[in-house]
PDB file of C-alpha atoms in Angstrom:
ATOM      1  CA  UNK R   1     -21.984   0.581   6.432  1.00 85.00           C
ATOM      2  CA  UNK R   2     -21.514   4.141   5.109  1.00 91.00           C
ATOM      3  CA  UNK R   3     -19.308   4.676   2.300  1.00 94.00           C
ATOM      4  CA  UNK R   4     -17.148   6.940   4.550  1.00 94.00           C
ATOM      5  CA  UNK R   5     -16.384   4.048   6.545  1.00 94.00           C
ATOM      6  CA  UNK R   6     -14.194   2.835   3.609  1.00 96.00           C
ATOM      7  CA  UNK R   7     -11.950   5.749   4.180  1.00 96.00           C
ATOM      8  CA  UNK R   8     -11.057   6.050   8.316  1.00 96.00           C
ATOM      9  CA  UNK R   9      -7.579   6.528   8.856  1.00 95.00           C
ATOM     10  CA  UNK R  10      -5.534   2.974  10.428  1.00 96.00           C
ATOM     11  CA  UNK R  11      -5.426   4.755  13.722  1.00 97.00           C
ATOM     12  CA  UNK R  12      -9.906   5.284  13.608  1.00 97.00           C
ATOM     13  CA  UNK R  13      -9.969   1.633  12.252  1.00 97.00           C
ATOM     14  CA  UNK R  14      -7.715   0.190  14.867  1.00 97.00           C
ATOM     15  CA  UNK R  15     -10.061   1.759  17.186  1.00 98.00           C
ATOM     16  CA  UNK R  16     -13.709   1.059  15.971  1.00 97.00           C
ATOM     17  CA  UNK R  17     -12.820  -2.928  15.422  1.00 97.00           C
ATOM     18  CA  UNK R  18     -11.368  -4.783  18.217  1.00 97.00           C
ATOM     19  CA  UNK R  19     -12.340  -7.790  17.320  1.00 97.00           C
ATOM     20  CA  UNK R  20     -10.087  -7.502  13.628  1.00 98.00           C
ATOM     21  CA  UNK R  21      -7.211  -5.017  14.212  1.00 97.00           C
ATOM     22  CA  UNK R  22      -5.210  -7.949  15.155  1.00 97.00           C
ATOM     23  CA  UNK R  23      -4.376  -7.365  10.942  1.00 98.00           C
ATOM     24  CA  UNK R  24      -2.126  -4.185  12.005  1.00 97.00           C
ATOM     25  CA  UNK R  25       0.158  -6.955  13.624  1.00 98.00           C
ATOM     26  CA  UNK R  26       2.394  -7.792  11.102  1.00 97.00           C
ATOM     27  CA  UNK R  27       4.570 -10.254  12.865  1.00 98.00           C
ATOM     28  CA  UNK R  28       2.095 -12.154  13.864  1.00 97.00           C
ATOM     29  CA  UNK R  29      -0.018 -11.702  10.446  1.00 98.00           C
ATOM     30  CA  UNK R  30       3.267 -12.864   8.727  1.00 98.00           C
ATOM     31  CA  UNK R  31       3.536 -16.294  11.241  1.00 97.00           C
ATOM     32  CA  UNK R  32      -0.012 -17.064  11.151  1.00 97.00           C
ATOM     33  CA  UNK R  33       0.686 -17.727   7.398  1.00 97.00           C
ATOM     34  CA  UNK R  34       3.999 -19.896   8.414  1.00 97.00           C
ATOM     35  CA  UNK R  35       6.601 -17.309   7.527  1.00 97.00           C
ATOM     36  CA  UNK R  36       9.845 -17.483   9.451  1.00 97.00           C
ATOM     37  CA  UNK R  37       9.703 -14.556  11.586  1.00 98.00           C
ATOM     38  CA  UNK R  38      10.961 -13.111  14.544  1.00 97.00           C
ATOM     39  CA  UNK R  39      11.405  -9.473  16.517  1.00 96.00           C
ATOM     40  CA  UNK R  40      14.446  -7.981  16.174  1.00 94.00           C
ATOM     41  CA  UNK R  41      17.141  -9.493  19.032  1.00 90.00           C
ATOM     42  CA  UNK R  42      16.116 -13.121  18.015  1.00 94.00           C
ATOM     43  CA  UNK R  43      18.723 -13.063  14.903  1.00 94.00           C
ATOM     44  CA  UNK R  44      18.011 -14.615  11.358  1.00 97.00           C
ATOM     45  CA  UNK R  45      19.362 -18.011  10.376  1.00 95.00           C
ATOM     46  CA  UNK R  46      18.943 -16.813   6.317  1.00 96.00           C
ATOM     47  CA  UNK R  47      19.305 -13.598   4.486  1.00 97.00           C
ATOM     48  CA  UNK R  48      18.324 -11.276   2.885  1.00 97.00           C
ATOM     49  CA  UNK R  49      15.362  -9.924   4.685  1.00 97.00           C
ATOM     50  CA  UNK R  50      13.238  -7.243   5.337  1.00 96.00           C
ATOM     51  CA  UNK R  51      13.241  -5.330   9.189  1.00 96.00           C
ATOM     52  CA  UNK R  52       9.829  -3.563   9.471  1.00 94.00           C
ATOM     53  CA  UNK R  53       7.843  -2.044  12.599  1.00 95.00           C
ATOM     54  CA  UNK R  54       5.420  -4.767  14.344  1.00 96.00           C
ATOM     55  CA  UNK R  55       2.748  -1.998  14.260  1.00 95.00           C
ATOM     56  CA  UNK R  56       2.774   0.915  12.064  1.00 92.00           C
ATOM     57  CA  UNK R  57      -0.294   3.296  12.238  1.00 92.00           C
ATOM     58  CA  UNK R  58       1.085   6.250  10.567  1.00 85.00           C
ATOM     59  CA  UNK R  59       1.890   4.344   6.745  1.00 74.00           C
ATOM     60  CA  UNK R  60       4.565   5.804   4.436  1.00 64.00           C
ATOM     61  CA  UNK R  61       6.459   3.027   4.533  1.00 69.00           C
ATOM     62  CA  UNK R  62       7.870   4.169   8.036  1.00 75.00           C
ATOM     63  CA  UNK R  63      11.128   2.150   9.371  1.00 80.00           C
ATOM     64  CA  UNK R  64      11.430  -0.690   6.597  1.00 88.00           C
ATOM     65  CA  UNK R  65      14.626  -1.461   5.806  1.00 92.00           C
ATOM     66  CA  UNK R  66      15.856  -4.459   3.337  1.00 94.00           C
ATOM     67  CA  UNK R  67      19.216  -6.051   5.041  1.00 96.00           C
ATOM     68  CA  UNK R  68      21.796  -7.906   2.917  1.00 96.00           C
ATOM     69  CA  UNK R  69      23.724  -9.774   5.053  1.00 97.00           C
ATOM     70  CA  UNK R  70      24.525 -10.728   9.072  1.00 95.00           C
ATOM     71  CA  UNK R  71      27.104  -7.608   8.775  1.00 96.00           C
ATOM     72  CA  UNK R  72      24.513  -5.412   7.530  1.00 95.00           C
ATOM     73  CA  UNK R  73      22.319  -6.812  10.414  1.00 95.00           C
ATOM     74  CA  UNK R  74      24.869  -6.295  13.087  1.00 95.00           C
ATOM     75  CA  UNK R  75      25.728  -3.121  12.035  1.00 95.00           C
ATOM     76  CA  UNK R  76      22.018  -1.968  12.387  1.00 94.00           C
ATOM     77  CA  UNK R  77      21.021  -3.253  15.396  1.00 92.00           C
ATOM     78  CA  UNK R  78      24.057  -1.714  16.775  1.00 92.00           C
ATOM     79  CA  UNK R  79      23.793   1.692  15.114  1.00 91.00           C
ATOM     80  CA  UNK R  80      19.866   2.103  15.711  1.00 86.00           C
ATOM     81  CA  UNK R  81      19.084  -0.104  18.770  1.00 87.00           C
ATOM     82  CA  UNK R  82      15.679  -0.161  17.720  1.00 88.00           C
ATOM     83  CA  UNK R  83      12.819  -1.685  19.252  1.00 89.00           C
ATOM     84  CA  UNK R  84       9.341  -2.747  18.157  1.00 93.00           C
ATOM     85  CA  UNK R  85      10.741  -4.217  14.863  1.00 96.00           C
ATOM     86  CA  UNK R  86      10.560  -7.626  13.334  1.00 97.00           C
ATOM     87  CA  UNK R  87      12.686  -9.040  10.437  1.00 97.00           C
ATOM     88  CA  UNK R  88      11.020 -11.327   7.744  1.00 97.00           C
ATOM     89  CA  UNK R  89      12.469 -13.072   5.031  1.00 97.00           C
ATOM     90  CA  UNK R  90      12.801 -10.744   1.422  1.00 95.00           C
ATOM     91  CA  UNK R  91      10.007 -12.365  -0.745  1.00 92.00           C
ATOM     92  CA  UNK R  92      10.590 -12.215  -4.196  1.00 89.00           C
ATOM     93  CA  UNK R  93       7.530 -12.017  -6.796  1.00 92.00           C
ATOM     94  CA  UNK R  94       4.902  -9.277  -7.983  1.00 95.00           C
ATOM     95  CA  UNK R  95       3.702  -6.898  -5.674  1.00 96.00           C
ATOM     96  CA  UNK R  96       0.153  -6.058  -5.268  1.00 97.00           C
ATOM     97  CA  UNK R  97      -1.924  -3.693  -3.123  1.00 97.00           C
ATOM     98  CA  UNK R  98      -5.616  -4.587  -3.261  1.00 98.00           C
ATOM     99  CA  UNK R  99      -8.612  -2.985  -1.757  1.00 98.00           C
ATOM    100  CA  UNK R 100     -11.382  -5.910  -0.595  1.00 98.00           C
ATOM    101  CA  UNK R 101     -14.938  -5.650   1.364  1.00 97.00           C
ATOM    102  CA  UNK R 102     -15.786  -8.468   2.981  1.00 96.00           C
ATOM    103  CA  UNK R 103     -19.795  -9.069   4.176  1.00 95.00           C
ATOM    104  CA  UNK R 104     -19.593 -11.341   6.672  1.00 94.00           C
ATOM    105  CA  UNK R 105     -16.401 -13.119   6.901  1.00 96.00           C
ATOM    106  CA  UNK R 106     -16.693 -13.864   2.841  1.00 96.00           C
ATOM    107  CA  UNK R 107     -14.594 -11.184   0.152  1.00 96.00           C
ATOM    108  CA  UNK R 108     -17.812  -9.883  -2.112  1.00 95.00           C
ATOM    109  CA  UNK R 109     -15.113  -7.382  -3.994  1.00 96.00           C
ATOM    110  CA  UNK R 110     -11.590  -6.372  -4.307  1.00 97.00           C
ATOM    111  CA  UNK R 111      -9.716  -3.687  -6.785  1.00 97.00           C
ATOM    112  CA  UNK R 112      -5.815  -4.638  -7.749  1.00 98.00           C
ATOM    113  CA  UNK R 113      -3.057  -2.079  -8.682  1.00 98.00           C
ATOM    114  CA  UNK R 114       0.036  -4.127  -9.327  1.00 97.00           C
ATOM    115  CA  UNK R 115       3.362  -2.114  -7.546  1.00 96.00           C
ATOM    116  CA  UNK R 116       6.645  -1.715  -8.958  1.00 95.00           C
ATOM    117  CA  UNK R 117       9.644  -1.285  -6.259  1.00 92.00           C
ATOM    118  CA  UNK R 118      11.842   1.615  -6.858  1.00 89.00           C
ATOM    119  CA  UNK R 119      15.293  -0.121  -7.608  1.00 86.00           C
ATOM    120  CA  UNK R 120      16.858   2.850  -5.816  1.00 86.00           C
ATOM    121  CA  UNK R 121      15.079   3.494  -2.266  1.00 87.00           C
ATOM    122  CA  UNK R 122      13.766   0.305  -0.508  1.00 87.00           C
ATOM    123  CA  UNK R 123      10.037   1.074   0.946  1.00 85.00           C
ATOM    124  CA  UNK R 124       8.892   2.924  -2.386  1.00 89.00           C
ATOM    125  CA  UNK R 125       7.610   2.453  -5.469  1.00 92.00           C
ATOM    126  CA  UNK R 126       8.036   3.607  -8.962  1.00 94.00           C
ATOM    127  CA  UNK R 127       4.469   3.297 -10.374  1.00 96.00           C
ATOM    128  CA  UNK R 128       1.222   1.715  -9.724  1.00 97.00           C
ATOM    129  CA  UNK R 129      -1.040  -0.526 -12.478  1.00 98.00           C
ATOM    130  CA  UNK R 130      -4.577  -1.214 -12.436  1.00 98.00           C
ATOM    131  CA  UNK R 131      -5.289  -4.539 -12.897  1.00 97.00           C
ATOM    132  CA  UNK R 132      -7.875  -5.855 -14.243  1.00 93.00           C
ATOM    133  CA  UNK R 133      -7.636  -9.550 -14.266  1.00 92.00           C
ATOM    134  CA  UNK R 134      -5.657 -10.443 -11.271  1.00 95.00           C
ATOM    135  CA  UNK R 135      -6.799 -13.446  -9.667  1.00 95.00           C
ATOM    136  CA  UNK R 136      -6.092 -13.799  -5.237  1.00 96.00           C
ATOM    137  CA  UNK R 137      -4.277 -16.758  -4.570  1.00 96.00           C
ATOM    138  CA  UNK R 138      -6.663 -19.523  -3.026  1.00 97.00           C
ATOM    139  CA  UNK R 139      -4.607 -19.411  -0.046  1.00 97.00           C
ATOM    140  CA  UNK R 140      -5.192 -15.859   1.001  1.00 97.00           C
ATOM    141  CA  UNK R 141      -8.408 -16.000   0.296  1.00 97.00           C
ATOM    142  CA  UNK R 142      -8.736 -19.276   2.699  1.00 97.00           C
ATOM    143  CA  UNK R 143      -6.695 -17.583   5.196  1.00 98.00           C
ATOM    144  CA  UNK R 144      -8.964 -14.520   5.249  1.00 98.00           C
ATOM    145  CA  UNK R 145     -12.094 -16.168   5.424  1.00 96.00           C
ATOM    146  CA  UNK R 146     -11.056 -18.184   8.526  1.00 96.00           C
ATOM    147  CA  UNK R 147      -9.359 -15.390  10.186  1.00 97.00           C
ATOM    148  CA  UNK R 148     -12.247 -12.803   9.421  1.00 97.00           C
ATOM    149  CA  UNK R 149     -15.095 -14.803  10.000  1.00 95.00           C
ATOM    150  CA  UNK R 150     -17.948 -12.440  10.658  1.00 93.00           C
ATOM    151  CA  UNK R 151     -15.959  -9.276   9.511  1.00 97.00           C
ATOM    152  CA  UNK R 152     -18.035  -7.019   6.977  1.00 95.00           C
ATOM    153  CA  UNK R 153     -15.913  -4.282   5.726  1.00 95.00           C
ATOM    154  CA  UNK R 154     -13.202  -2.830   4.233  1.00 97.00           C
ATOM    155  CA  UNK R 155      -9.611  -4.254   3.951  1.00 98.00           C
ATOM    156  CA  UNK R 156      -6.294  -3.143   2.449  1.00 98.00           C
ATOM    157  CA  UNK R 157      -3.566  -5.679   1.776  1.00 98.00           C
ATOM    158  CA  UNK R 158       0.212  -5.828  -0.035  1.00 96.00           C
ATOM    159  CA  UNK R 159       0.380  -9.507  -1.409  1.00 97.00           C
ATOM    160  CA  UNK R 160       3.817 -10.310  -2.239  1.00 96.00           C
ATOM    161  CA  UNK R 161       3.699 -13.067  -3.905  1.00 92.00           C
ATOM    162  CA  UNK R 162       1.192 -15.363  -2.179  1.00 94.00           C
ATOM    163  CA  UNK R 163       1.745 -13.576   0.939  1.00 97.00           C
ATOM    164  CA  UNK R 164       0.018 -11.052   2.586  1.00 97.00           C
ATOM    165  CA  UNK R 165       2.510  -8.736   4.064  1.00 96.00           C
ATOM    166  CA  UNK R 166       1.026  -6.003   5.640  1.00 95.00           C
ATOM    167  CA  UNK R 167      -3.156  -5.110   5.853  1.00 97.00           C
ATOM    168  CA  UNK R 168      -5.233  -2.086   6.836  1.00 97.00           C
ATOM    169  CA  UNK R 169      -8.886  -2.115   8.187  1.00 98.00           C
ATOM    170  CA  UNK R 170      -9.385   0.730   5.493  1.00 97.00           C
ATOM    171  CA  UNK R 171      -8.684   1.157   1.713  1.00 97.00           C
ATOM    172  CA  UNK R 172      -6.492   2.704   0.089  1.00 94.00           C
ATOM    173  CA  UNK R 173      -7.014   6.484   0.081  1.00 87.00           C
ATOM    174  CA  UNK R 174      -4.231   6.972  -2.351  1.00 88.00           C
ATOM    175  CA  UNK R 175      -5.968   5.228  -4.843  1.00 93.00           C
ATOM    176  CA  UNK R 176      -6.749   7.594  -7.640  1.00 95.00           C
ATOM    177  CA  UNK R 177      -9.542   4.879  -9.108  1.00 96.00           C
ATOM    178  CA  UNK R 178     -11.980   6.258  -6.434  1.00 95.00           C
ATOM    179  CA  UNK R 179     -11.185   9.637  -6.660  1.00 90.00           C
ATOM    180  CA  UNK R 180     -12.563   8.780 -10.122  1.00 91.00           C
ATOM    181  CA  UNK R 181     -14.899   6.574  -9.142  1.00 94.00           C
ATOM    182  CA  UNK R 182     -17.077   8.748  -6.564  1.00 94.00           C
ATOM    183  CA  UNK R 183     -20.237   7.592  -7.430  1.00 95.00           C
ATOM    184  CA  UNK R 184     -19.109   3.854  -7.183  1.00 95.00           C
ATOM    185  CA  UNK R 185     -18.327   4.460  -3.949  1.00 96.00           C
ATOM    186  CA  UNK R 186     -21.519   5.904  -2.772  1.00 95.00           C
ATOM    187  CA  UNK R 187     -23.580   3.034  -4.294  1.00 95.00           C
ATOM    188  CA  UNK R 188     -21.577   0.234  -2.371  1.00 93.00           C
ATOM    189  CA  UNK R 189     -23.401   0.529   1.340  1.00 89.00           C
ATOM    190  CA  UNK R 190     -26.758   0.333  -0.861  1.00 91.00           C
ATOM    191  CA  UNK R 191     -24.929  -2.789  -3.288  1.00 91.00           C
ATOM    192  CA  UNK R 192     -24.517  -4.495   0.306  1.00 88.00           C
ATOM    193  CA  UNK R 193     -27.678  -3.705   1.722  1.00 86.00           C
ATOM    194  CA  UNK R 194     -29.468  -4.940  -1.209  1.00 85.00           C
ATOM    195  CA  UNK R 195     -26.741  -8.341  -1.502  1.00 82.00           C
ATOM    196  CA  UNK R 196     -26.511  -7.350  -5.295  1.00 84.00           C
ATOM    197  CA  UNK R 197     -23.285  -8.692  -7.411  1.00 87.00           C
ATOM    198  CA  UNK R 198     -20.752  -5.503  -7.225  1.00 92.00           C
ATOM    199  CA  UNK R 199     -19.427  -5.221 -10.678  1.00 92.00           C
ATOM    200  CA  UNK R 200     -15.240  -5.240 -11.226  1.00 92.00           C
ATOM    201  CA  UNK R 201     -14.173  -2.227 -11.760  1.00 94.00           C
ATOM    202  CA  UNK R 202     -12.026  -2.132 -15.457  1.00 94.00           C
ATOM    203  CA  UNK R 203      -9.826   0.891 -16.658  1.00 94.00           C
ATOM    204  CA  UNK R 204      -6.593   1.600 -18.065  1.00 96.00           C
ATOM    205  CA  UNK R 205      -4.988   3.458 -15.081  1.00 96.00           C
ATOM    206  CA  UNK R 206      -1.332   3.970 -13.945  1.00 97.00           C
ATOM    207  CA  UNK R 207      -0.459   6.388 -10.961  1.00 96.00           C
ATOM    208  CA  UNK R 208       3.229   7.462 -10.507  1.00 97.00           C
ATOM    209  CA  UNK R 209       4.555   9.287  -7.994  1.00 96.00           C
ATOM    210  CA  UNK R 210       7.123  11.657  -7.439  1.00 96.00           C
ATOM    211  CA  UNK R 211       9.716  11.776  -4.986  1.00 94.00           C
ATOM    212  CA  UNK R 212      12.636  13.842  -3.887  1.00 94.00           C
ATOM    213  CA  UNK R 213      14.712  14.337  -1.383  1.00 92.00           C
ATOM    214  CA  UNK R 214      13.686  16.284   2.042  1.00 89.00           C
ATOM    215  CA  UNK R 215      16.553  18.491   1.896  1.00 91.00           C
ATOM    216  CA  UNK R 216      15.466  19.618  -1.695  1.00 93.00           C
ATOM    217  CA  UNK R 217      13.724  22.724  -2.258  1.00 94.00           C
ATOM    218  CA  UNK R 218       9.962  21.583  -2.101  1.00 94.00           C
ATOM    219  CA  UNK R 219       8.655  24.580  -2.844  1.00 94.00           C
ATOM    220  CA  UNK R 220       9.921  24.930  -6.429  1.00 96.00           C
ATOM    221  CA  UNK R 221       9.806  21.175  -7.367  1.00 96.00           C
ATOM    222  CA  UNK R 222       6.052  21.130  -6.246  1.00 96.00           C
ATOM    223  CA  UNK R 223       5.758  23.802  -8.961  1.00 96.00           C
ATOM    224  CA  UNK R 224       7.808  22.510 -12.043  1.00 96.00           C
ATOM    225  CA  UNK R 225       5.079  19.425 -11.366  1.00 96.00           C
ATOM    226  CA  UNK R 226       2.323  21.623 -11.643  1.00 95.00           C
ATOM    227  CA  UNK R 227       3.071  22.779 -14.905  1.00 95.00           C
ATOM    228  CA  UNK R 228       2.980  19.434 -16.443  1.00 94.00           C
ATOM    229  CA  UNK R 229      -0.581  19.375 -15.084  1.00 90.00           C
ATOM    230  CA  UNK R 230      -1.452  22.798 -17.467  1.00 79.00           C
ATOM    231  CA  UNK R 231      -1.067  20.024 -20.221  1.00 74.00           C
ATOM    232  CA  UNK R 232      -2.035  17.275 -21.097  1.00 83.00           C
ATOM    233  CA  UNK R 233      -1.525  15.274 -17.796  1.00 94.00           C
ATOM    234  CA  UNK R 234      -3.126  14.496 -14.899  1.00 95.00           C
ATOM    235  CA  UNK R 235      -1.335  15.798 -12.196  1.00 96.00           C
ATOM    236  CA  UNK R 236      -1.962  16.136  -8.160  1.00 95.00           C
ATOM    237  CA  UNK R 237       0.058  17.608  -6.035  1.00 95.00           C
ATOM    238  CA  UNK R 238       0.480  16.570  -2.333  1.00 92.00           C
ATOM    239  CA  UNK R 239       0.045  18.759   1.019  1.00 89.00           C
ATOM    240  CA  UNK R 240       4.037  18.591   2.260  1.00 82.00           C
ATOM    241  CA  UNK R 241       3.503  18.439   6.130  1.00 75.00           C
ATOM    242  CA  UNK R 242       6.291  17.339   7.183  1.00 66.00           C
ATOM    243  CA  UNK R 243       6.432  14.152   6.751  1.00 67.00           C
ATOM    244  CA  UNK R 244       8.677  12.198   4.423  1.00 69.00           C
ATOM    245  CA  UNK R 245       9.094   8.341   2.970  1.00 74.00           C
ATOM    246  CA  UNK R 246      12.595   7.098   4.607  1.00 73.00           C
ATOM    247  CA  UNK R 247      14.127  11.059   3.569  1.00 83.00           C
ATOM    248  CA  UNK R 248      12.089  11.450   0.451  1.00 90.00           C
ATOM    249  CA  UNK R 249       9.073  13.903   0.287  1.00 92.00           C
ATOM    250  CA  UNK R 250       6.587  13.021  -2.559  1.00 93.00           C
ATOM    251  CA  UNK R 251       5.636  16.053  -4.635  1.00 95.00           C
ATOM    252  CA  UNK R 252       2.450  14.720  -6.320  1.00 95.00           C
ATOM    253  CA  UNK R 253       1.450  11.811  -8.610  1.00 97.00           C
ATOM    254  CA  UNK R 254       1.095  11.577 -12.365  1.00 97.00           C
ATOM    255  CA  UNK R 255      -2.413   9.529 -12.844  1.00 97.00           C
ATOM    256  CA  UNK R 256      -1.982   8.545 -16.592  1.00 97.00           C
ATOM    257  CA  UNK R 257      -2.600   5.676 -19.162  1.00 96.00           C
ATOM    258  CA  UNK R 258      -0.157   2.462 -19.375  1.00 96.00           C
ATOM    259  CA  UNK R 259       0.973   4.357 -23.043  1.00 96.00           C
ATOM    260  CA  UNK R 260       2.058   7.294 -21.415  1.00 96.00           C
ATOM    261  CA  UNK R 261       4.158   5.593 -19.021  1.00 96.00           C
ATOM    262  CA  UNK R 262       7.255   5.638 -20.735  1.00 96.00           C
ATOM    263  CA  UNK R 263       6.824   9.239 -21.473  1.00 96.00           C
ATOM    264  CA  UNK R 264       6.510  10.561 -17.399  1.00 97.00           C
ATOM    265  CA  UNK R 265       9.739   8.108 -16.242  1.00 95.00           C
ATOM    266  CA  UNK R 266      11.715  10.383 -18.606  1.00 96.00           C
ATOM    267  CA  UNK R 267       9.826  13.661 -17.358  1.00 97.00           C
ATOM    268  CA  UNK R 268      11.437  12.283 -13.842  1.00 96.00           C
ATOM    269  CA  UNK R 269      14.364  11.459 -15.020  1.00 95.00           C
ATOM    270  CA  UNK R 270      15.025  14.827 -16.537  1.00 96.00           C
ATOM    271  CA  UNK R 271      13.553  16.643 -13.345  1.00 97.00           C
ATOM    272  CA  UNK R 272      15.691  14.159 -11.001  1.00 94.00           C
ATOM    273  CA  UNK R 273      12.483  12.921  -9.239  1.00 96.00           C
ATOM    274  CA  UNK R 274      12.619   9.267  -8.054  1.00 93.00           C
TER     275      UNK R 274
END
């Protein structure tokens, strides 16, 4: 494996693993770990839940939608007609996204950041927190191992609780711990090769990022956020292409400590960035 290979987009992983991208199927990912689940025209018997695309190979969160109710339902699938959606059921608990290599069917390493939901916008998220001591459910981890058996590299999942709701043949390339972490990176094909131990990776890191709204004016708000960056933050802005987060276009992220936390939220707040 070359430590590029950690990186491909979802669309090169799909292609380069037959045998795996099964994964990108998140109904059936979500039923092969005995969710209720169903495509969209086979209605819920319980609510709330969650109405996502079966296969999504572009990310950002694209087509999620949290529904209340069977009126909010109704009025949905009337309104949108969509197609190539499934509905699961909302899962309460903490949210993780977690970056793990297998070698052979077995997970030799993983790196946690713990998610926090924006209580505003469904689909995105206020902050993300390294952790450090996070421990995967032996269930996933069972699950995994049987359904990868003879897999060897990267994988990105969202664990809801003890569920895996969504998982890329890739990691994360928003993470900001290997952007710090470049020559960690480079050492893992020769870690593998060699079958050494690959030590856990420990730092006080939280990323935050910032959102607004599509119709805003980009221009300027990507520039108030750089000047936060001549200080004493971390700051990276994002290339606006044209795509957005269900309306929102993020600006850049604040990559911080946990005590500094406080401080950006009301740097957002004042700036009215979500």
């Amino acid at each position: 494996m070359r430590w590029q290979e950690l990186f491909y987009s979802d669309i090169e992983a799909y292609a380069r693993n037959p045998q795996f991208n099964w994964v990108y199927d998140k109904l059936n990912l979500v039923k092969d770990q005995g969710i209720v689940c169903a495509p969209i025209g086979v209605n819920p018997n319980n609510y709330p839940v969650c109405i996502r695309p079966i296969i999504n190979l572009f990310g950002m969160s694209r087509d999620a939608h949290y529904i209340e109710n069977i009126d909010d339902y109704e009025e949905y699938i009337t309104d949108e007609r969509p197609s190539g959606q499934f509905w699961m059921p909302f899962v309460n608990g903490n949210q993780y996204t977690i970056d793990l290599l297998f070698k052979r069917g077995k997970i030799v390493f993983m790196d946690v950041f713990q998610c926090a939901p924006s209580d505003k916008i469904f689909g995105l998220f206020e902050y993300y927190l390294h952790v450090n001591d996070y421990a995967l459910p032996r269930t996933i981890i069972e699950f995994l191992e049987r359904k990868m058996r003879k897999y060897s590299g990267p994988m990105n999942i969202d664990v809801i609780g003890d569920v895996i709701v969504e998982a890329h043949l890739r990691w994360n390339a928003d993470s900001f711990i290997w952007r710090r972490r470049t020559e960690f990176v480079k050492m893992l094909p020769l870690w593998l090769d060699k079958q050494k131990t690959i030590p856990l990776i420990t730092e006080n890191m939280v990323y935050i990022p910032c959102f607004v709204d599509k119709e805003a004016d980009i221009e300027a708000c990507q520039d108030t956020l750089s000047q936060y960056g001549d200080n004493r933050f971390n700051v990276y802005l994002d290339e606006i292409d044209g795509d957005d987060f269900q309306g929102y276009v993020r600006l850049g992220t604040f990559v911080v400590s946990v005590e500094d936390v406080r401080e950006i939220h009301l740097i957002k707040s004042k700036n009215n960035w979500l």
